[in-house]
Amino acid sequence: MPKITAPTGSVGSPPGGSWSSAPTRSAPRSSLTSPTRPHQRAACPAEPTAAEPFFGLLSPEATEAARESAISAEQLKELLDADEPVSLVDVREPDEYAFAHLPGSVLVPQGEFLNGDAAARLPTDRKTVLPCRAGIRSAEVLAVVERSGHPDAVHLGGGVLSWAERIDPETPTY
């Protein structure tokens, strides 16, 4: 095993002594991030698709909702350019929204959907588009919104990151 050493009396030395050699362990390998063999990497699409959103990070309900009701950044731009009545409801946290958001969007954090009645307050006379940073939280919120009976809601696949990459590179990302 590799050893880590630090000089005696350095800042951060343990109480009453100095660092001696300390063994380290390697992190366990993951089939998604580490080579399965020295010459082969695990298969992973270039970007998540609506059919397999985020490789199991979503609840089954959110996976199904995202599969059935996703909109791309390009499709959203077409709706906005055509002056279609659209309600953009950003489901991120206030500090994220303050940093960057889609023009015309309003903030209703995910927690208000999961723990409250935010879904019941959504307009029913227009399509509601739910963006978040990358599409995970908006898919979870979409499942809640669909359970509440909202007739025309979709989530922005890839979120604000997709919008910044494909539509408006001036949109800050984090």
C-alpha positions as CSV (number, residue, x, y, z in Angstrom):
1,M,0.0,0.0,0.0
2,P,1.2,3.6,-0.7
3,K,2.2,5.5,2.4
4,I,1.6,9.2,3.2
5,T,4.0,11.1,5.4
6,A,4.1,14.6,6.7
7,P,7.0,16.4,8.4
8,T,7.2,16.4,12.2
9,G,5.6,19.5,13.8
10,S,3.7,20.6,10.6
11,V,0.4,22.3,10.8
12,G,-2.3,19.7,11.4
13,S,0.0,17.3,13.3
14,P,-1.9,15.0,15.6
15,P,-2.0,16.0,19.3
16,G,1.2,15.1,21.2
17,G,3.2,13.8,18.3
18,S,4.0,13.8,14.7
19,W,2.7,12.1,11.7
20,S,4.3,8.8,10.9
21,S,3.6,6.7,7.9
22,A,-0.1,6.0,7.4
23,P,-1.4,3.4,5.1
24,T,-4.0,4.4,2.5
25,R,-6.6,2.4,0.7
26,S,-7.8,2.7,-2.8
27,A,-11.4,3.6,-3.4
28,P,-13.6,0.7,-4.7
29,R,-14.0,0.6,-8.4
30,S,-17.4,1.3,-9.9
31,S,-18.6,-0.2,-13.2
32,L,-19.9,3.2,-14.3
33,T,-16.8,5.2,-13.6
34,S,-13.8,2.8,-13.7
35,P,-12.5,0.5,-16.4
36,T,-14.0,-3.0,-16.3
37,R,-10.8,-4.2,-17.9
38,P,-7.6,-2.2,-18.6
39,H,-8.6,-1.8,-22.2
40,Q,-12.4,-1.4,-21.9
41,R,-14.6,1.2,-20.2
42,A,-18.1,0.7,-19.1
43,A,-20.7,1.5,-21.7
44,C,-22.5,4.9,-21.1
45,P,-24.3,7.0,-23.6
46,A,-22.9,10.5,-24.3
47,E,-25.9,12.1,-22.6
48,P,-29.0,10.8,-20.7
49,T,-32.0,10.2,-22.8
50,A,-35.7,10.3,-22.0
51,A,-35.8,6.6,-22.3
52,E,-33.1,6.0,-19.7
53,P,-32.9,9.2,-17.6
54,F,-30.0,9.4,-15.2
55,F,-29.2,5.7,-14.9
56,G,-31.4,4.9,-11.9
57,L,-31.0,8.1,-10.0
58,L,-34.7,8.8,-10.4
59,S,-37.6,7.2,-8.6
60,P,-39.6,4.8,-10.8
61,E,-42.5,7.3,-11.0
62,A,-40.1,10.1,-12.1
63,T,-38.5,7.8,-14.6
64,E,-41.9,7.0,-16.2
65,A,-42.9,10.7,-16.1
66,A,-39.7,11.8,-17.8
67,R,-40.0,9.1,-20.4
68,E,-43.5,10.2,-21.3
69,S,-43.3,14.0,-20.8
70,A,-39.9,15.5,-21.6
71,I,-39.2,18.5,-23.8
72,S,-35.8,19.4,-25.2
73,A,-34.2,22.8,-25.0
74,E,-34.8,23.2,-28.8
75,Q,-38.5,22.3,-28.4
76,L,-38.9,24.8,-25.6
77,K,-37.2,27.6,-27.7
78,E,-39.6,26.8,-30.5
79,L,-42.6,27.2,-28.1
80,L,-41.2,30.5,-26.7
81,D,-40.4,31.9,-30.2
82,A,-44.0,31.0,-31.4
83,D,-45.4,33.0,-28.4
84,E,-47.2,29.8,-27.2
85,P,-48.7,30.3,-23.7
86,V,-46.1,28.5,-21.5
87,S,-45.6,28.7,-17.8
88,L,-41.9,28.1,-16.9
89,V,-41.7,26.9,-13.2
90,D,-38.1,26.5,-12.1
91,V,-37.9,23.9,-9.3
92,R,-34.3,24.6,-8.0
93,E,-33.4,26.4,-4.8
94,P,-33.4,30.2,-4.5
95,D,-29.6,30.6,-4.7
96,E,-29.5,28.5,-7.8
97,Y,-32.3,30.5,-9.4
98,A,-30.6,33.8,-8.5
99,F,-27.4,32.6,-10.2
100,A,-29.0,31.7,-13.5
101,H,-32.6,31.0,-14.7
102,L,-34.5,30.9,-18.0
103,P,-36.1,34.2,-19.0
104,G,-39.7,34.4,-17.9
105,S,-39.4,31.6,-15.4
106,V,-40.8,31.7,-11.8
107,L,-39.2,29.9,-8.9
108,V,-41.2,27.3,-6.9
109,P,-38.6,25.0,-5.2
110,Q,-38.9,21.3,-5.4
111,G,-39.7,21.0,-1.7
112,E,-42.9,23.0,-2.1
113,F,-44.1,20.3,-4.6
114,L,-43.0,17.4,-2.5
115,N,-44.2,18.7,0.9
116,G,-47.0,21.1,0.0
117,D,-49.7,22.1,-2.5
118,A,-47.6,23.8,-5.2
119,A,-48.9,21.4,-7.9
120,A,-52.5,22.6,-7.2
121,R,-51.4,26.2,-7.8
122,L,-50.1,25.6,-11.3
123,P,-52.1,27.1,-14.1
124,T,-54.2,24.7,-16.1
125,D,-54.8,26.8,-19.2
126,R,-51.3,26.4,-20.6
127,K,-48.4,24.0,-20.8
128,T,-46.2,24.1,-17.7
129,V,-42.5,23.4,-18.3
130,L,-40.4,22.4,-15.3
131,P,-36.7,23.2,-15.5
132,C,-34.0,22.5,-12.9
133,R,-30.2,22.3,-13.3
134,A,-29.9,19.0,-15.1
135,G,-33.4,17.4,-15.3
136,I,-33.4,15.2,-12.2
137,R,-35.4,17.4,-9.8
138,S,-37.7,18.5,-12.5
139,A,-38.5,14.9,-13.4
140,E,-39.3,14.2,-9.7
141,V,-41.5,17.2,-9.6
142,L,-43.2,16.2,-12.8
143,A,-44.2,12.9,-11.2
144,V,-45.9,14.8,-8.4
145,V,-47.6,17.2,-10.8
146,E,-48.9,14.4,-12.9
147,R,-50.3,12.6,-9.8
148,S,-52.1,15.8,-8.9
149,G,-53.9,15.6,-12.3
150,H,-52.2,18.5,-14.0
151,P,-53.1,18.1,-17.7
152,D,-50.2,19.6,-19.6
153,A,-46.9,19.5,-17.8
154,V,-43.4,18.5,-19.1
155,H,-39.9,18.7,-17.7
156,L,-37.0,20.2,-19.5
157,G,-34.7,17.3,-20.3
158,G,-31.1,18.3,-19.4
159,G,-32.4,21.3,-17.5
160,V,-30.7,24.7,-17.6
161,L,-27.4,23.0,-18.5
162,S,-29.0,21.9,-21.7
163,W,-30.5,25.3,-22.4
164,A,-27.0,26.9,-21.9
165,E,-25.3,24.4,-24.1
166,R,-27.7,24.3,-26.9
167,I,-29.6,27.6,-27.0
168,D,-28.0,30.4,-24.9
169,P,-24.3,30.0,-24.2
170,E,-24.4,33.2,-22.2
171,T,-26.5,31.5,-19.5
172,P,-24.2,30.9,-16.5
173,T,-23.7,27.2,-15.5
174,Y,-22.5,25.6,-12.3
